[in-house]
PDB file of C-alpha atoms and ligand atoms in Angstrom:
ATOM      1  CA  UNK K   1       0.000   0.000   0.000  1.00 56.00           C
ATOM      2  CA  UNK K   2       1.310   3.549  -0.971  1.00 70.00           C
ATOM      3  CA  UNK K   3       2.138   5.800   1.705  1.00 79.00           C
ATOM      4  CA  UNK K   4       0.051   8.879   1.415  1.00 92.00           C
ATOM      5  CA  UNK K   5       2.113  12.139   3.102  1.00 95.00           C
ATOM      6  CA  UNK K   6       0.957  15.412   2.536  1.00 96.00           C
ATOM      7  CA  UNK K   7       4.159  17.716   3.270  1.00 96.00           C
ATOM      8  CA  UNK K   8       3.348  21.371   4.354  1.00 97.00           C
ATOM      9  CA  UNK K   9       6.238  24.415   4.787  1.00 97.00           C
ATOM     10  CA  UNK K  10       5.583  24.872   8.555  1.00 97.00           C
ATOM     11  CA  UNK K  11       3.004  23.409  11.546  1.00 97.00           C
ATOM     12  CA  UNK K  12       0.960  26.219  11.032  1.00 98.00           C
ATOM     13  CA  UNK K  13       0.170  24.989   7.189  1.00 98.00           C
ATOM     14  CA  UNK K  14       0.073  21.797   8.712  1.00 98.00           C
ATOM     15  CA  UNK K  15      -2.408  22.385  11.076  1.00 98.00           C
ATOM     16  CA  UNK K  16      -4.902  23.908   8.132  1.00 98.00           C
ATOM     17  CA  UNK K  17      -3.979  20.837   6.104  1.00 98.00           C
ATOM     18  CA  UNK K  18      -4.848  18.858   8.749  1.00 98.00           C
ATOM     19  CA  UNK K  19      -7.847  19.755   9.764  1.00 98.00           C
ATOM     20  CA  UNK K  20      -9.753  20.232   6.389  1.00 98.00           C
ATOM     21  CA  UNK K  21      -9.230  16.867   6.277  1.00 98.00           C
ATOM     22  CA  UNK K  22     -10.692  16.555   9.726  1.00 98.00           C
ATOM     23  CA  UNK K  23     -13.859  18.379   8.845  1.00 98.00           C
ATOM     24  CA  UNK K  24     -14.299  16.802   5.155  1.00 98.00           C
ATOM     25  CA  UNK K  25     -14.232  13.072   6.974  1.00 98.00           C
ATOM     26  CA  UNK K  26     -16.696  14.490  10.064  1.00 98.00           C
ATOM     27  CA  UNK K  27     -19.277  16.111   7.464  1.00 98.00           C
ATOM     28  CA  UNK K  28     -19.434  12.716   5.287  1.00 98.00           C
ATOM     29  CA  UNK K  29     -19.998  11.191   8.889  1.00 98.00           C
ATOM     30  CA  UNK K  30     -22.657  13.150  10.251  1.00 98.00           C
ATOM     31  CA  UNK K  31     -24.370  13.223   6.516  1.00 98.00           C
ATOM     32  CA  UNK K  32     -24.189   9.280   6.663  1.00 98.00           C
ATOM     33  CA  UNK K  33     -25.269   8.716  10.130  1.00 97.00           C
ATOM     34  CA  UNK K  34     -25.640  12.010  11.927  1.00 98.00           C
ATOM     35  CA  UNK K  35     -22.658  11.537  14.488  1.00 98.00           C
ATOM     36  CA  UNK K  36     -18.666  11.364  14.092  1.00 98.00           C
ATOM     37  CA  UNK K  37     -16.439   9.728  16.836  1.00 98.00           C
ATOM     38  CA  UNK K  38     -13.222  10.667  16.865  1.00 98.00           C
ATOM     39  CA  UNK K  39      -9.910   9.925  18.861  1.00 99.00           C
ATOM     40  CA  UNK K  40      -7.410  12.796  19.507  1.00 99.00           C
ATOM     41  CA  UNK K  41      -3.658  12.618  19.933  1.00 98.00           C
ATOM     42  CA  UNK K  42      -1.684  14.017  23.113  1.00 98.00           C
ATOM     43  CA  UNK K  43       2.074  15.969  22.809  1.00 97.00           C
ATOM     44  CA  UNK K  44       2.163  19.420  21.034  1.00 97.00           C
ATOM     45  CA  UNK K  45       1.695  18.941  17.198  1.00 98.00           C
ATOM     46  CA  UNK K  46      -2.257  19.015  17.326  1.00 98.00           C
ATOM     47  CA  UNK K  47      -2.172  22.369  18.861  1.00 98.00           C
ATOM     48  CA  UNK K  48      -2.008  23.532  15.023  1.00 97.00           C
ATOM     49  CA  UNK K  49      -4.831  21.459  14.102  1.00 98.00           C
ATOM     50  CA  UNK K  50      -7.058  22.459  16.980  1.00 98.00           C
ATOM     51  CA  UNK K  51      -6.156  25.934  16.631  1.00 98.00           C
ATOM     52  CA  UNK K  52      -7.451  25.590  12.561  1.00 98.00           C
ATOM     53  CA  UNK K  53     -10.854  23.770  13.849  1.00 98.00           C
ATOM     54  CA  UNK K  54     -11.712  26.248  16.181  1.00 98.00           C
ATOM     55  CA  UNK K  55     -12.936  28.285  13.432  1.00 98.00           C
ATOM     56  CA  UNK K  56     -14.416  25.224  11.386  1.00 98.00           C
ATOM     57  CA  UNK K  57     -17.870  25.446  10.329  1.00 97.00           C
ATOM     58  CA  UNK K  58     -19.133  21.793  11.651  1.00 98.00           C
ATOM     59  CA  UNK K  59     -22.273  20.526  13.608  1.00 98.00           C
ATOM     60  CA  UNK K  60     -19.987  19.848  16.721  1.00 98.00           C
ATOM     61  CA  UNK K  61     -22.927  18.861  18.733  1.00 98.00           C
ATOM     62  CA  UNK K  62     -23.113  15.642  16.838  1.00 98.00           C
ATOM     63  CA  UNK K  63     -18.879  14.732  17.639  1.00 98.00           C
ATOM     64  CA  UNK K  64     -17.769  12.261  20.206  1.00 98.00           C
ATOM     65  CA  UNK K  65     -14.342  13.112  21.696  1.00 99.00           C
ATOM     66  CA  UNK K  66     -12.267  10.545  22.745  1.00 99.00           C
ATOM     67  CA  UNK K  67      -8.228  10.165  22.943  1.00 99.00           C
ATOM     68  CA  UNK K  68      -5.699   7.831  22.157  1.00 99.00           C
ATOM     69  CA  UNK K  69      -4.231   7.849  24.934  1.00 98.00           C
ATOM     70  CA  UNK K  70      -3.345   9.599  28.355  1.00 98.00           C
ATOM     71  CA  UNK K  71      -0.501  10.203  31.285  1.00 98.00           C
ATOM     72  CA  UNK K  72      -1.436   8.598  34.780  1.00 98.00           C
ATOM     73  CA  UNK K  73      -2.312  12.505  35.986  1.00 98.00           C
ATOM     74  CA  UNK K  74      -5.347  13.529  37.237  1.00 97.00           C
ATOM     75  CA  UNK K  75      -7.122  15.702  34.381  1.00 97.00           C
ATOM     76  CA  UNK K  76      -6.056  19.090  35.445  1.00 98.00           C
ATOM     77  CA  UNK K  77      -2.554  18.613  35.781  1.00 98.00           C
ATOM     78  CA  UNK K  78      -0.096  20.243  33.165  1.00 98.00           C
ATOM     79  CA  UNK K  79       0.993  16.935  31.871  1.00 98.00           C
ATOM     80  CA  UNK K  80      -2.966  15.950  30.935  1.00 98.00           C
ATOM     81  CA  UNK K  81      -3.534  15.226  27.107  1.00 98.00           C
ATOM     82  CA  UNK K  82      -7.195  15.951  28.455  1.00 98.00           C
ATOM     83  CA  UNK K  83      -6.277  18.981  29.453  1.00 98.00           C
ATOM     84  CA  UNK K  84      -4.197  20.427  26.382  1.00 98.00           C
ATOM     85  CA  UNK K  85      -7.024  18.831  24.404  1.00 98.00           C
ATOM     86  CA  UNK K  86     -10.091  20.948  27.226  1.00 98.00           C
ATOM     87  CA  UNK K  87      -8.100  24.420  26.551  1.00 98.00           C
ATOM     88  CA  UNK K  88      -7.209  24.534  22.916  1.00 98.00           C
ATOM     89  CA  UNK K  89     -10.275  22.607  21.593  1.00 98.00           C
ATOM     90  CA  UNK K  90     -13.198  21.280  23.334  1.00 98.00           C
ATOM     91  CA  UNK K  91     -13.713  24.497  25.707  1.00 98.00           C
ATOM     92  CA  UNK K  92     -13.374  26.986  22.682  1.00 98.00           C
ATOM     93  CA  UNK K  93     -16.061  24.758  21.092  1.00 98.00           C
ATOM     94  CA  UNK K  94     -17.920  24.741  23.949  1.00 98.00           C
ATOM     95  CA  UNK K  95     -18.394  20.715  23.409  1.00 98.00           C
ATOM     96  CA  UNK K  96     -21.157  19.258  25.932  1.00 98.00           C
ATOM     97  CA  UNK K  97     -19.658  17.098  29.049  1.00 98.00           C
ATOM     98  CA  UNK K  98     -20.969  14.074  27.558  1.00 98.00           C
ATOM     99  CA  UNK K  99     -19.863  14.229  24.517  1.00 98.00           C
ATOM    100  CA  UNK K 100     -16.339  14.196  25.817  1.00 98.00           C
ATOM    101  CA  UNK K 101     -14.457  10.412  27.167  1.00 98.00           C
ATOM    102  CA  UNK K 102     -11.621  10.963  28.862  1.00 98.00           C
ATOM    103  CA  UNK K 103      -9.975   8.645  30.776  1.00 98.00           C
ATOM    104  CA  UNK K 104     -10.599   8.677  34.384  1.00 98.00           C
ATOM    105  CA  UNK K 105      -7.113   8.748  35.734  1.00 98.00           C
ATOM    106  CA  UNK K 106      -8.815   9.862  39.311  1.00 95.00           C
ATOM    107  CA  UNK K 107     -10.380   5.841  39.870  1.00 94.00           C
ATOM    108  CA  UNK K 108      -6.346   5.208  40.345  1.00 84.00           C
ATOM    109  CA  UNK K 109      -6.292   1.520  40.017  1.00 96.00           C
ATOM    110  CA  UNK K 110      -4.673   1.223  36.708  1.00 97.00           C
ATOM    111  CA  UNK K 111      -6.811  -1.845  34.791  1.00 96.00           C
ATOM    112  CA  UNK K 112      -9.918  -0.155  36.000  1.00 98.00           C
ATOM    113  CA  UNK K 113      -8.730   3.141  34.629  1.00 98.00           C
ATOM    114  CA  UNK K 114      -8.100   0.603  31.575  1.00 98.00           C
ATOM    115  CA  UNK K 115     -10.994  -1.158  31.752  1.00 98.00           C
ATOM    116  CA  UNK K 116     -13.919   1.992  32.435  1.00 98.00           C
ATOM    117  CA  UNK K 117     -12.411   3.518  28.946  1.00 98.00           C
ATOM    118  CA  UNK K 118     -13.068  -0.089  26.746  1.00 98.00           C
ATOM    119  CA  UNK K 119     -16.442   0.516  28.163  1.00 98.00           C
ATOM    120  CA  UNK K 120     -16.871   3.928  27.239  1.00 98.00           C
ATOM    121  CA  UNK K 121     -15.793   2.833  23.732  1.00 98.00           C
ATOM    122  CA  UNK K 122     -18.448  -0.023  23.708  1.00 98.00           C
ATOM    123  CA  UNK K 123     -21.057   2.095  25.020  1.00 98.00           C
ATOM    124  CA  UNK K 124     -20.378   5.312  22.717  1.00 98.00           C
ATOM    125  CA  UNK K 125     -18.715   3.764  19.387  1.00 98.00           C
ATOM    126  CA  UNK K 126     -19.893   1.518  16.158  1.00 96.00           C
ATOM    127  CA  UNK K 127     -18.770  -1.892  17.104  1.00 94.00           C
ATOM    128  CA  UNK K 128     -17.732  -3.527  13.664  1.00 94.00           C
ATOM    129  CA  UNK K 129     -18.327  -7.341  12.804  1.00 94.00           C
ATOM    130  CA  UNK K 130     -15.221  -8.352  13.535  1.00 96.00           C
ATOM    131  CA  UNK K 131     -16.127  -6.909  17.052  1.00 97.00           C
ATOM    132  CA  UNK K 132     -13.969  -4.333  17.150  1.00 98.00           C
ATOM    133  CA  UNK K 133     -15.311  -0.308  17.505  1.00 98.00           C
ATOM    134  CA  UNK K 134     -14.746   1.222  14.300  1.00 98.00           C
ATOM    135  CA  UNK K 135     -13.853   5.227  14.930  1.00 98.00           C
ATOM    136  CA  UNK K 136     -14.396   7.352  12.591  1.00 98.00           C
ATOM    137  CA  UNK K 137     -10.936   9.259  12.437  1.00 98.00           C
ATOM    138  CA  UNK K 138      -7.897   8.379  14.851  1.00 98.00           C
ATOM    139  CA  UNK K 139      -5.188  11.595  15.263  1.00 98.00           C
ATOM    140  CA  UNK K 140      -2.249  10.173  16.108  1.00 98.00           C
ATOM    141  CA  UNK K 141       1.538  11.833  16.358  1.00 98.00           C
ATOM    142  CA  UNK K 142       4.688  10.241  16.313  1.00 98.00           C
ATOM    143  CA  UNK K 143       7.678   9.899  18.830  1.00 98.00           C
ATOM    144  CA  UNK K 144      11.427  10.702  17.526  1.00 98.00           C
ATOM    145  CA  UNK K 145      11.903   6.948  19.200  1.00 98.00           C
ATOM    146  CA  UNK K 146       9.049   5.886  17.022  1.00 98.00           C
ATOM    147  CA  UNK K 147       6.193   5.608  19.459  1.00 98.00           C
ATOM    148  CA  UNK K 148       2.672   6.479  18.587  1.00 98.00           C
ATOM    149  CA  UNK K 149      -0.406   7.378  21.094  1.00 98.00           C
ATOM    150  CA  UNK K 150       1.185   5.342  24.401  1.00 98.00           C
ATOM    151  CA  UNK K 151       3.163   2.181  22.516  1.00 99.00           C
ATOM    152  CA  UNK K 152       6.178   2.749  23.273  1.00 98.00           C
ATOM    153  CA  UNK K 153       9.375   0.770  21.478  1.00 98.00           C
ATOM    154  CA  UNK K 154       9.727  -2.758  23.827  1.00 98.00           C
ATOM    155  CA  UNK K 155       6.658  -2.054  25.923  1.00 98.00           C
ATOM    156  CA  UNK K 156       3.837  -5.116  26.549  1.00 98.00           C
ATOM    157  CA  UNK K 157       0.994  -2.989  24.960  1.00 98.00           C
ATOM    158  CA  UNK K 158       2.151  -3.688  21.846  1.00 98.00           C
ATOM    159  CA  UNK K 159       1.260  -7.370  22.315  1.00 98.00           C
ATOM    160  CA  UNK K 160      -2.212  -7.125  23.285  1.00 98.00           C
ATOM    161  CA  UNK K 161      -4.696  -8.518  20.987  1.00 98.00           C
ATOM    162  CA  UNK K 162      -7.710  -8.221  22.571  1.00 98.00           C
ATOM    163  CA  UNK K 163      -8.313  -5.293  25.162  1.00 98.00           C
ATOM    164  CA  UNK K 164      -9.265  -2.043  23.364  1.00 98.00           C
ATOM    165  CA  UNK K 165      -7.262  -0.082  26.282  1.00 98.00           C
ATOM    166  CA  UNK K 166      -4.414  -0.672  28.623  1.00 98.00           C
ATOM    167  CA  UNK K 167      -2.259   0.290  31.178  1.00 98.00           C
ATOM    168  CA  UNK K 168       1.251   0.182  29.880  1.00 98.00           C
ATOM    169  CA  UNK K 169       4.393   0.141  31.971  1.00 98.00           C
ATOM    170  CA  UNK K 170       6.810   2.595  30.149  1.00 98.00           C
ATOM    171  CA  UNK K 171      10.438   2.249  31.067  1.00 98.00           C
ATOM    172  CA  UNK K 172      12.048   4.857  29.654  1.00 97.00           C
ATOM    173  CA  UNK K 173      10.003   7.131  31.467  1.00 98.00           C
ATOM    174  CA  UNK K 174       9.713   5.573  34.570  1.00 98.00           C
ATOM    175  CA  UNK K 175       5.991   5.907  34.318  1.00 98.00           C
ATOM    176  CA  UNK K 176       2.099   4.555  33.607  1.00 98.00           C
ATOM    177  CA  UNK K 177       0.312   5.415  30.202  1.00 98.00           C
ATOM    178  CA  UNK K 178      -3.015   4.558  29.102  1.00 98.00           C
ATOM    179  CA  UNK K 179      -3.350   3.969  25.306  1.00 98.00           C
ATOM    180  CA  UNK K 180      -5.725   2.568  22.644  1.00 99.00           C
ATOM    181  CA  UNK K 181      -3.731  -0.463  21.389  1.00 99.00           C
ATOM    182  CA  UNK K 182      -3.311  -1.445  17.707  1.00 98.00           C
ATOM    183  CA  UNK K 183      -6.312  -3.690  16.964  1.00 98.00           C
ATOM    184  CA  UNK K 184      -9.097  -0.771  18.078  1.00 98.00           C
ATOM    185  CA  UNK K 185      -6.418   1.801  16.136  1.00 98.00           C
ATOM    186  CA  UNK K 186      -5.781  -0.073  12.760  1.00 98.00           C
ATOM    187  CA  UNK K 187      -9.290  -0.757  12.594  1.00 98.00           C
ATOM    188  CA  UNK K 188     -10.283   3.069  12.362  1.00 98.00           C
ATOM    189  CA  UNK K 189     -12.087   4.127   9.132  1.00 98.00           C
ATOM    190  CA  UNK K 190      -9.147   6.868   8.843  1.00 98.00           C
ATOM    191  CA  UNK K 191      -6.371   7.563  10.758  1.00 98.00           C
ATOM    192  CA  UNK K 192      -4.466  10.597  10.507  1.00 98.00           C
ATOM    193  CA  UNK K 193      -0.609  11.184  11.716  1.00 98.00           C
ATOM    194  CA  UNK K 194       0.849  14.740  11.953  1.00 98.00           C
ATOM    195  CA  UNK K 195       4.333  14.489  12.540  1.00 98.00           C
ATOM    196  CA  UNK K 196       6.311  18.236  13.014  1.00 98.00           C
ATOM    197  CA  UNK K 197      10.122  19.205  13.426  1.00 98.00           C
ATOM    198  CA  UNK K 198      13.302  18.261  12.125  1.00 98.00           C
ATOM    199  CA  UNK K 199      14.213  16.118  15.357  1.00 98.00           C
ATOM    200  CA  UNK K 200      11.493  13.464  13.737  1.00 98.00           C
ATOM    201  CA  UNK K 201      13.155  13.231  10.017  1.00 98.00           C
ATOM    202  CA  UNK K 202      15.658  10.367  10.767  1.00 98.00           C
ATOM    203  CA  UNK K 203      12.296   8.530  13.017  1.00 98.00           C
ATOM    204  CA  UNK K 204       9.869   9.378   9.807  1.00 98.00           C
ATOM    205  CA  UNK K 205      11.856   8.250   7.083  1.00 97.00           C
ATOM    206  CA  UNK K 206      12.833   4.704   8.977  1.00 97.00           C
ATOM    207  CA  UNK K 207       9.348   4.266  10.100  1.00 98.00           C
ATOM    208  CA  UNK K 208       7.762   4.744   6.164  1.00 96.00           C
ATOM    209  CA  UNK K 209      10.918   3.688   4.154  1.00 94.00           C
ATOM    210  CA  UNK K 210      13.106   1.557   6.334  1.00 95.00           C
ATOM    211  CA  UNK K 211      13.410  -2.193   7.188  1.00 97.00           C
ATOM    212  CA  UNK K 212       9.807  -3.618   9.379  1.00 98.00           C
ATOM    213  CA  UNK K 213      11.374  -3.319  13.084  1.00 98.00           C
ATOM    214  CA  UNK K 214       7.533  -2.416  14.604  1.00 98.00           C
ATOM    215  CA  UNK K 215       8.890  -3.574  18.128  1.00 98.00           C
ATOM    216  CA  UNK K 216      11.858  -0.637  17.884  1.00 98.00           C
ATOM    217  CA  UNK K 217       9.811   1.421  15.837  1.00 98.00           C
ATOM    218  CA  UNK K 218       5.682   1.109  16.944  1.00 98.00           C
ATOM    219  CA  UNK K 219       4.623   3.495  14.278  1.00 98.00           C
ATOM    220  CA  UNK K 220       5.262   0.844  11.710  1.00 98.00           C
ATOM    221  CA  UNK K 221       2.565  -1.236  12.818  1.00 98.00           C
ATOM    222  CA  UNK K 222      -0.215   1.058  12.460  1.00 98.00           C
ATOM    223  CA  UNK K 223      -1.932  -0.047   9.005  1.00 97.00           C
ATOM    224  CA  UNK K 224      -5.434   0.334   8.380  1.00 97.00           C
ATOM    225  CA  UNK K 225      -6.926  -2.817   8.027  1.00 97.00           C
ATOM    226  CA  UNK K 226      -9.936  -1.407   6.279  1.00 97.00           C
ATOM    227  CA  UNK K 227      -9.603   1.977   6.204  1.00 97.00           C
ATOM    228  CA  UNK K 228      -7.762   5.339   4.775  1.00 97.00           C
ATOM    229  CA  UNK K 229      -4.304   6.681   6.492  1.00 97.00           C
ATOM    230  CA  UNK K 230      -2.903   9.984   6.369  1.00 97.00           C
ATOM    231  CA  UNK K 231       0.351  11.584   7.236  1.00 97.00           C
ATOM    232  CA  UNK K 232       0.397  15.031   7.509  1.00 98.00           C
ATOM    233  CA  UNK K 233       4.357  16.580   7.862  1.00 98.00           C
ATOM    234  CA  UNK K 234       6.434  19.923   7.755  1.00 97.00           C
ATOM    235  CA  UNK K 235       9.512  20.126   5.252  1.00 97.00           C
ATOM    236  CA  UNK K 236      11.403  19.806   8.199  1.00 98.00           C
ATOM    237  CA  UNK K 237      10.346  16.731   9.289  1.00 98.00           C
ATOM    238  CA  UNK K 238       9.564  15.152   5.957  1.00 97.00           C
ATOM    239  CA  UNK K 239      13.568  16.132   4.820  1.00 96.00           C
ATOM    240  CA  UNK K 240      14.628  12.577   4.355  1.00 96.00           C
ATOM    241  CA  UNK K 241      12.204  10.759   2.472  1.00 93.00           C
ATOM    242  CA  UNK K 242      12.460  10.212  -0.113  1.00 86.00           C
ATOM    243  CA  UNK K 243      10.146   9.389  -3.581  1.00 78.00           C
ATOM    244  CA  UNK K 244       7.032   9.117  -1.654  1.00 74.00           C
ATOM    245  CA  UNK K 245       3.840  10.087  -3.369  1.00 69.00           C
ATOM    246  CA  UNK K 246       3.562  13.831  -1.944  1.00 71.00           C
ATOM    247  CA  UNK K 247       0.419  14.992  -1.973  1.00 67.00           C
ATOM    248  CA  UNK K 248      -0.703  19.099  -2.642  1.00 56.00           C
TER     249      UNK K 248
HETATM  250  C1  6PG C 301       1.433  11.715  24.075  1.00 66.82           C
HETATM  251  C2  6PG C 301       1.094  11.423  22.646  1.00 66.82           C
HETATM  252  C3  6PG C 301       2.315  10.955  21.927  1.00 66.82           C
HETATM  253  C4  6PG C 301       2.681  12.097  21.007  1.00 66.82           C
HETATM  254  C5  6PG C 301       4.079  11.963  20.494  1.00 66.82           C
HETATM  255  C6  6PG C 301       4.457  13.185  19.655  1.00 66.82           C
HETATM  256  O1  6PG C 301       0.682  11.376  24.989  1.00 66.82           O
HETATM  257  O2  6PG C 301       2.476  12.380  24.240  1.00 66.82           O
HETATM  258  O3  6PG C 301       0.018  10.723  22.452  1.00 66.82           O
HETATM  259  O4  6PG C 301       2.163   9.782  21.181  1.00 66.82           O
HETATM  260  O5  6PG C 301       1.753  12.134  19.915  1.00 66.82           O
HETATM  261  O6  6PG C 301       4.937  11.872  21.611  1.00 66.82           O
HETATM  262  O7  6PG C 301       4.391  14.309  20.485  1.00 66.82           O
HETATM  263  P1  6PG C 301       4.680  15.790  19.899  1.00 66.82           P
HETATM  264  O8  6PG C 301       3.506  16.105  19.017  1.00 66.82           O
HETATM  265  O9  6PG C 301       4.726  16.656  21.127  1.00 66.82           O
HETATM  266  O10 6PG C 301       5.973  15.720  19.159  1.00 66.82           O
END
């Protein structure tokens, strides 16, 4: 399968790119079945896109929020994908309390944290005949080790087969994530990666172009099983690659 990368000068253009995709796949959505679920990505690059759909003219009262993943922080604290995702989108948008799933980091035990999100994703998202839930759009970013949402290089989420969330142990940082794992992820009817900065070049080009090492690199085994991927990427951190179908 062709890897479809749409390279733009600078996060800003990025951002725009971004999220006229985002509203072209939520309006088809909400035309076709009056609701669009979508999973948002933690760390810094979507602040472009949310900035860009602030201003987007969409029936956000039909959206389901949910995220990819999360720290183990409560939902206030600075480190909170939650809470980047509450002041630079969902507040601005003034999106209903129900319509957003976080995960609630505040139950503490870490499988139940786990375990209350699968069922907010079984209670609030199309479960597919193959039983998995089948989002609508999954916004993922991208590591400069290669990780995506929580799956980190070497960590035991990336084994799991069956849970739609877990708790994942994360060496490297000494810490607890919570993350969607790969079967709920590849099965998403698009997923979207926006990938910024020339630290992620070297990461980027191994992870699209390089030898299949998805344990060292976790990016590599996101593939759509029946659905439409994306990569949205500055010139920075698209330098490398190299005759990849670049689209406008
Ligand atoms: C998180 C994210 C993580 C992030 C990448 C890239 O919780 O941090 O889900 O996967 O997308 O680390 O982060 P930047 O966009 O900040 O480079």
């Amino acid at each position: 399968m062709s890897t479809k990368i749409v390279v733009s000068k600078n996060p800003e253009e990025l951002g725009k790119k971004a999220a006229e995709d985002f509203v072209r796949i939520a309006r088809h959505s909400i035309e076709e079945k009056q609701r669009f679920t979508i999973a948002l990505s933690g760390g810094s690059t979507p602040r472009a896109l949310h900035a860009k759909l602030i201003d987007a003219d969409l029936d956000w009262s039909r959206v389901d929020f949910f995220f990819g993943d999360e720290r183990n922080v409560p939902p206030d604290h600075a480190d909170s994908n939650f809470r980047m995702a509450s002041e630079t989108l969902l507040k601005p948008l003034g999106i209903a309390e129900e319509r957003i799933h976080r995960w609630k980091t505040e139950l503490l035990v870490l499988n139940e944290i786990a375990d209350d999100y699968e069922a907010d994703i079984r209670d609030h998202v199309y479960v597919d005949t193959n039983g998995l839930p089948r989002f609508d759009l999954i916004i993922l970013g991208m590591g400069s080790d290669g990780h995506t949402a929580s799956l980190f290089p070497h960590t035991e989420a990336l084994k799991e087969k069956d849970r739609f969330a877990v708790e994942n142990w994360v060496e490297k940082l000494d810490s607890w994530r919570f993350t969607m794992t790969f079967p709920v992820i590849n099965n998403a009817a698009n997923i979207t990666f926006l990938v910024a900065g020339k630290d992620k070049a070297r990461t980027l080009i191994e992870v699209i172009q390089g030898a299949r090492r998805p344990r060292e690199l976790p990016a590599q085994s996101i593939q759509p099983t029946n659905g439409e991927m994306f990569w949205y990427a500055d010139e920075a951190a698209a330098s490398l690659l190299r005759n990849v179908d670049v689209y406008a």
